[in-house]
PDB file of C-alpha atoms and ligand atoms in Angstrom:
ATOM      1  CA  UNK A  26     135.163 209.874 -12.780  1.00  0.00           C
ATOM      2  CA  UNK A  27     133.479 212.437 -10.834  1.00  0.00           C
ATOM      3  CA  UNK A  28     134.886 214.583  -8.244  1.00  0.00           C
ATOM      4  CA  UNK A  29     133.428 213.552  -4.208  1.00  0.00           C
ATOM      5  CA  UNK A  30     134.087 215.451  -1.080  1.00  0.00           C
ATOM      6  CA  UNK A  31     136.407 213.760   1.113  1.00  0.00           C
ATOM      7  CA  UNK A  32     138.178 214.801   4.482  1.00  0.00           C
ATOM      8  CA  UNK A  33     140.853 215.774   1.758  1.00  0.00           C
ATOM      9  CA  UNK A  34     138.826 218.714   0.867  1.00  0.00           C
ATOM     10  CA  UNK A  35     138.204 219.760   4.344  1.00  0.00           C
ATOM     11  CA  UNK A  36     139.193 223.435   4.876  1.00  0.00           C
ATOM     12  CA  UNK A  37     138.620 223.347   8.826  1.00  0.00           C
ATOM     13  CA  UNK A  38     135.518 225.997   8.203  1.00  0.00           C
ATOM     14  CA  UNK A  39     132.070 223.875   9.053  1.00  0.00           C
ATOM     15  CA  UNK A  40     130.068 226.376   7.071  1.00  0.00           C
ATOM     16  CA  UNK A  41     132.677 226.160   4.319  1.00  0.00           C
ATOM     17  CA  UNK A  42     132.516 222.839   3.672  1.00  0.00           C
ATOM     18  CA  UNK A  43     128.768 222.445   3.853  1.00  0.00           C
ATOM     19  CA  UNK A  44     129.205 225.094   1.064  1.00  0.00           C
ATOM     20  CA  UNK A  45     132.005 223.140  -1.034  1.00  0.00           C
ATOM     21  CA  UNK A  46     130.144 219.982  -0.824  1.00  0.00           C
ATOM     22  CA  UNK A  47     126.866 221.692  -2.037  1.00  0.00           C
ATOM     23  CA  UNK A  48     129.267 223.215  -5.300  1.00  0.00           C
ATOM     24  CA  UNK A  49     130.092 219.753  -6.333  1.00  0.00           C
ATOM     25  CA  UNK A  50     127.061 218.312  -6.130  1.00  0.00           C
ATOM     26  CA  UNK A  51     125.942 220.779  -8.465  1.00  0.00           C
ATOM     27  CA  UNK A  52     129.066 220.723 -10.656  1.00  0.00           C
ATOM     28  CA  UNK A  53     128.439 216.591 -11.105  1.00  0.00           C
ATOM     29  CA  UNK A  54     125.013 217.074 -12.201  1.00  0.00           C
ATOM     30  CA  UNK A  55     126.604 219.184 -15.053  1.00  0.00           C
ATOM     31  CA  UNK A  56     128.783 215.915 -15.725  1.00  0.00           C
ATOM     32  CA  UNK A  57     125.794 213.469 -15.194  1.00  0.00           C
ATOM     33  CA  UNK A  58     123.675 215.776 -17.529  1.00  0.00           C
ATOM     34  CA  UNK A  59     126.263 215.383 -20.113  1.00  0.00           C
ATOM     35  CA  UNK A  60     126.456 211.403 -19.511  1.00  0.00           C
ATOM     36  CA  UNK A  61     122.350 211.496 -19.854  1.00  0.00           C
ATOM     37  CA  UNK A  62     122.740 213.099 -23.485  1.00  0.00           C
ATOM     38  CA  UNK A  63     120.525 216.251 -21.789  1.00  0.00           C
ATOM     39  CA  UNK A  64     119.510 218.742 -23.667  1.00  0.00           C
ATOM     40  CA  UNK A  65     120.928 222.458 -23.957  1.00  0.00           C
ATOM     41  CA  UNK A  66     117.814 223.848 -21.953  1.00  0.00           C
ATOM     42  CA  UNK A  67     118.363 221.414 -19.512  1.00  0.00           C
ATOM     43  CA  UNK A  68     122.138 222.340 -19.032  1.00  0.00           C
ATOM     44  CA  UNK A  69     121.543 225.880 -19.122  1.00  0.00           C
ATOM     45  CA  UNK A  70     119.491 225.303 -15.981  1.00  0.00           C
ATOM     46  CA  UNK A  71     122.300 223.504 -13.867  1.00  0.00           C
ATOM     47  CA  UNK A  72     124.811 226.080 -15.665  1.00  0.00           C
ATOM     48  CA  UNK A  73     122.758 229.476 -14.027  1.00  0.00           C
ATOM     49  CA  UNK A  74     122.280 227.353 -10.549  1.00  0.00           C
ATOM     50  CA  UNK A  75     126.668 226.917 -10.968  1.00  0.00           C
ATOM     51  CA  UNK A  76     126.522 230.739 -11.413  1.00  0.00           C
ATOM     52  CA  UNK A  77     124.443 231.292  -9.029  1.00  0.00           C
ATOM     53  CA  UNK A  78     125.556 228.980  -5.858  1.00  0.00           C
ATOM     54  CA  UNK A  79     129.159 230.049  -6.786  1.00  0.00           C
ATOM     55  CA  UNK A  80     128.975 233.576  -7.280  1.00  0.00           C
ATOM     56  CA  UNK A  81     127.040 233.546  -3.323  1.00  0.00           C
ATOM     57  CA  UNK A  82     129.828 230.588  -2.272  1.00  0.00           C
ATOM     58  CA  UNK A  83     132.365 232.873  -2.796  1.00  0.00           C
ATOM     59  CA  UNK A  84     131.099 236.027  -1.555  1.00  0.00           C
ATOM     60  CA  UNK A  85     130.626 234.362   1.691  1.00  0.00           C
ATOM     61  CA  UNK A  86     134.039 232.637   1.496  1.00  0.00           C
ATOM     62  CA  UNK A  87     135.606 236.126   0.758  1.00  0.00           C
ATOM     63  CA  UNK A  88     133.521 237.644   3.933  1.00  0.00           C
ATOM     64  CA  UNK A  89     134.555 234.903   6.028  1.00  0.00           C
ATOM     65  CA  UNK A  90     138.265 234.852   5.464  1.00  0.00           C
ATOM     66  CA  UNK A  91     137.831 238.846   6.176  1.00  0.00           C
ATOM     67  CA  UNK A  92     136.937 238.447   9.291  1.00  0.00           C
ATOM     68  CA  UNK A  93     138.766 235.814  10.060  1.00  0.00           C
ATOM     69  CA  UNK A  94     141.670 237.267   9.097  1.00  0.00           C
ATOM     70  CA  UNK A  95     142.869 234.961   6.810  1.00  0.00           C
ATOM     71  CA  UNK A  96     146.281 234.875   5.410  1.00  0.00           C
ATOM     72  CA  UNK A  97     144.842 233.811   1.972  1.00  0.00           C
ATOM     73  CA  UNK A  98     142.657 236.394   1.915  1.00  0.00           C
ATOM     74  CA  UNK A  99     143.610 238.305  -1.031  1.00  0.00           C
ATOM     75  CA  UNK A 100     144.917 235.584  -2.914  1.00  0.00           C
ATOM     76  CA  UNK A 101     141.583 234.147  -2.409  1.00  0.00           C
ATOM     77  CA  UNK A 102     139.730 237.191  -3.985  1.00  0.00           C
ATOM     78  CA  UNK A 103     142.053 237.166  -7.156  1.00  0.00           C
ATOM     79  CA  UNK A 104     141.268 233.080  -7.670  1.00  0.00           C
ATOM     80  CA  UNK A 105     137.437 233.657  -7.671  1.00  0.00           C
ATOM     81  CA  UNK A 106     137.401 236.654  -9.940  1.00  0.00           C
ATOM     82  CA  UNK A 107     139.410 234.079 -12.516  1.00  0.00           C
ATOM     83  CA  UNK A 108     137.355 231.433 -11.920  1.00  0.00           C
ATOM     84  CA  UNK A 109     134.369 232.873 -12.524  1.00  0.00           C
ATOM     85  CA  UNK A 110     135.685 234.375 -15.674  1.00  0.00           C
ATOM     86  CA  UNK A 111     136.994 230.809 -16.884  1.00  0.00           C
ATOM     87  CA  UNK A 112     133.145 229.804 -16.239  1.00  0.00           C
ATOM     88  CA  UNK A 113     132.058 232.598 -18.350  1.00  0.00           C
ATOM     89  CA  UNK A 114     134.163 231.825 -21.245  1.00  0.00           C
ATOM     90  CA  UNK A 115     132.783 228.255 -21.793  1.00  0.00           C
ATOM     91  CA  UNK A 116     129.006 229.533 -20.550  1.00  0.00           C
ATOM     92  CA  UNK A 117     129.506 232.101 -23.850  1.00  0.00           C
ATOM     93  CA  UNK A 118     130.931 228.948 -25.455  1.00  0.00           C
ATOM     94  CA  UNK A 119     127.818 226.673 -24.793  1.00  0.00           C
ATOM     95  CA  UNK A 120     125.041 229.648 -25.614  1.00  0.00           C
ATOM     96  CA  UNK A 121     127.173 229.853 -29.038  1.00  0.00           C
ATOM     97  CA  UNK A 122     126.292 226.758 -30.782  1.00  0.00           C
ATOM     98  CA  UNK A 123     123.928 224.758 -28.807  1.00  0.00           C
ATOM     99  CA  UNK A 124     125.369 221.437 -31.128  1.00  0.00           C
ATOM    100  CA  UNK A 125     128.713 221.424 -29.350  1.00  0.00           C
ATOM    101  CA  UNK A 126     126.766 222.401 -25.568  1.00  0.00           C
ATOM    102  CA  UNK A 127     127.532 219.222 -24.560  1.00  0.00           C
ATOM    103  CA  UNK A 128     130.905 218.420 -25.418  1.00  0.00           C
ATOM    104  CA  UNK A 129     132.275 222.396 -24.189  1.00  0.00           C
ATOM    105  CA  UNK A 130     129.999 221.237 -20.734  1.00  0.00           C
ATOM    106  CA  UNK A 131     132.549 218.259 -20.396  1.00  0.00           C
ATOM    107  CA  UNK A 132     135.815 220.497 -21.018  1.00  0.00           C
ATOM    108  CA  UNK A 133     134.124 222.673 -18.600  1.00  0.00           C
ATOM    109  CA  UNK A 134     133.530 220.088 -15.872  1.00  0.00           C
ATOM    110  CA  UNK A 135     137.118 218.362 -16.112  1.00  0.00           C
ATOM    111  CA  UNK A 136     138.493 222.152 -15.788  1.00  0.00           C
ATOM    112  CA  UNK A 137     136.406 223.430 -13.032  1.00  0.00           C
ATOM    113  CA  UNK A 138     136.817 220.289 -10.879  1.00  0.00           C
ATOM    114  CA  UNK A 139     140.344 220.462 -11.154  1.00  0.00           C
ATOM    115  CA  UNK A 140     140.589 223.950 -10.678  1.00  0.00           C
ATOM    116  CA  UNK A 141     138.424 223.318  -7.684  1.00  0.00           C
ATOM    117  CA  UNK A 142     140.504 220.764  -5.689  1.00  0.00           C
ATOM    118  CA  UNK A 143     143.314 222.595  -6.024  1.00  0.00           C
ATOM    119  CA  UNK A 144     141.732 225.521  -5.477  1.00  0.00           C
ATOM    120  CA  UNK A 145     140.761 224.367  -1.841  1.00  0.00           C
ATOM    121  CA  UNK A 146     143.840 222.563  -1.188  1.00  0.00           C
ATOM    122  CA  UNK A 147     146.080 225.708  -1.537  1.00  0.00           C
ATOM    123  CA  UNK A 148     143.796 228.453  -0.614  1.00  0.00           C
ATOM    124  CA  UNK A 149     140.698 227.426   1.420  1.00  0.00           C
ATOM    125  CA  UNK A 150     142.580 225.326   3.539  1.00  0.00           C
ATOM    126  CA  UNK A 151     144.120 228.607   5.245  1.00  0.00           C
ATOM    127  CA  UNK A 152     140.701 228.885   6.859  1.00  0.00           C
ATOM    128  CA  UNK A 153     141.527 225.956   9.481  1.00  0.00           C
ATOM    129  CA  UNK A 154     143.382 227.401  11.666  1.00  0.00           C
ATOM    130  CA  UNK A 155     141.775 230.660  12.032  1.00  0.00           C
ATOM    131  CA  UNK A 156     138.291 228.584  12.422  1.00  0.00           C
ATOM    132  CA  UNK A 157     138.185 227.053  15.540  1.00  0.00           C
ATOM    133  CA  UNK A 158     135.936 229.501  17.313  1.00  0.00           C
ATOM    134  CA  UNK A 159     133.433 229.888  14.567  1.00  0.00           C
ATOM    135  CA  UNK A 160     133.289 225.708  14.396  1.00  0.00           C
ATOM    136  CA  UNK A 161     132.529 225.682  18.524  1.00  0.00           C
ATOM    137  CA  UNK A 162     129.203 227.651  17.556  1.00  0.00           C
TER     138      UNK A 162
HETATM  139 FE1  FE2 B 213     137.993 229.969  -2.274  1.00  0.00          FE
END
């Protein structure tokens, strides 16, 4: 079952959700690559665009709830730096030993989407009320 954006992900931040909706697209292709059989080359290129998109996702995430003055702020900062670490920890995993890449890449998937959801139910969803001026843009 893969994970789909739903109004029950919605933070209240336009931008934000454009963002979080981009993330999972990119975190199901690591889950339809691993369906497909792909090869380790071929996740390593979804895993570096995951890096990538998430390390600028929540850069801008962190900016925004700056200047929004968001009560999760802080909290926010703390969840990213451990997420990203978490995503390191199976990425060293999966450059190990190429002949378990794709079962680590499914661990990985089931543990970063539910890390995810939960992630923007409790914390990101602080951004809705502080957003309505930024939305009217
Ligand atoms: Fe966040």
């Amino acid at each position: 079952m893969k994970v789909a954006w739903s109004e029950a992900l919605s933070t209240g931040n336009r931008a934000i959700d454009n963002q979080h909706k981009y993330l999972i697209d990119i975190i199901n292709d690591v889950a339809d690559l691993v369906e497909n059989n792909g090869t380790p080359a071929q996740l390593k290129k979804i895993l570096n665009l995951l890096q990538y998109y998430t390390e600028w996702h929540f850069c801008n995430e962190e900016e925004c709830m700056h200047r929004l003055k968001c009560p999760t702020a802080e909290k926010n900062k703390d969840a990213h730096a451990q997420f990203i670490d978490t995503f390191l920890a199976y990425r060293a995993e999966i450059d190990a030993n190429e002949s378990t890449a794709l079962d680590v890449a499914s661990r990985m998937y089931k543990t970063l989407t539910s890390w995810l959801v939960q992630h923007i139910q409790g914390i990101d969803t602080e951004l809705g009320p502080v957003s309505a001026e930024e939305n009217a843009r």
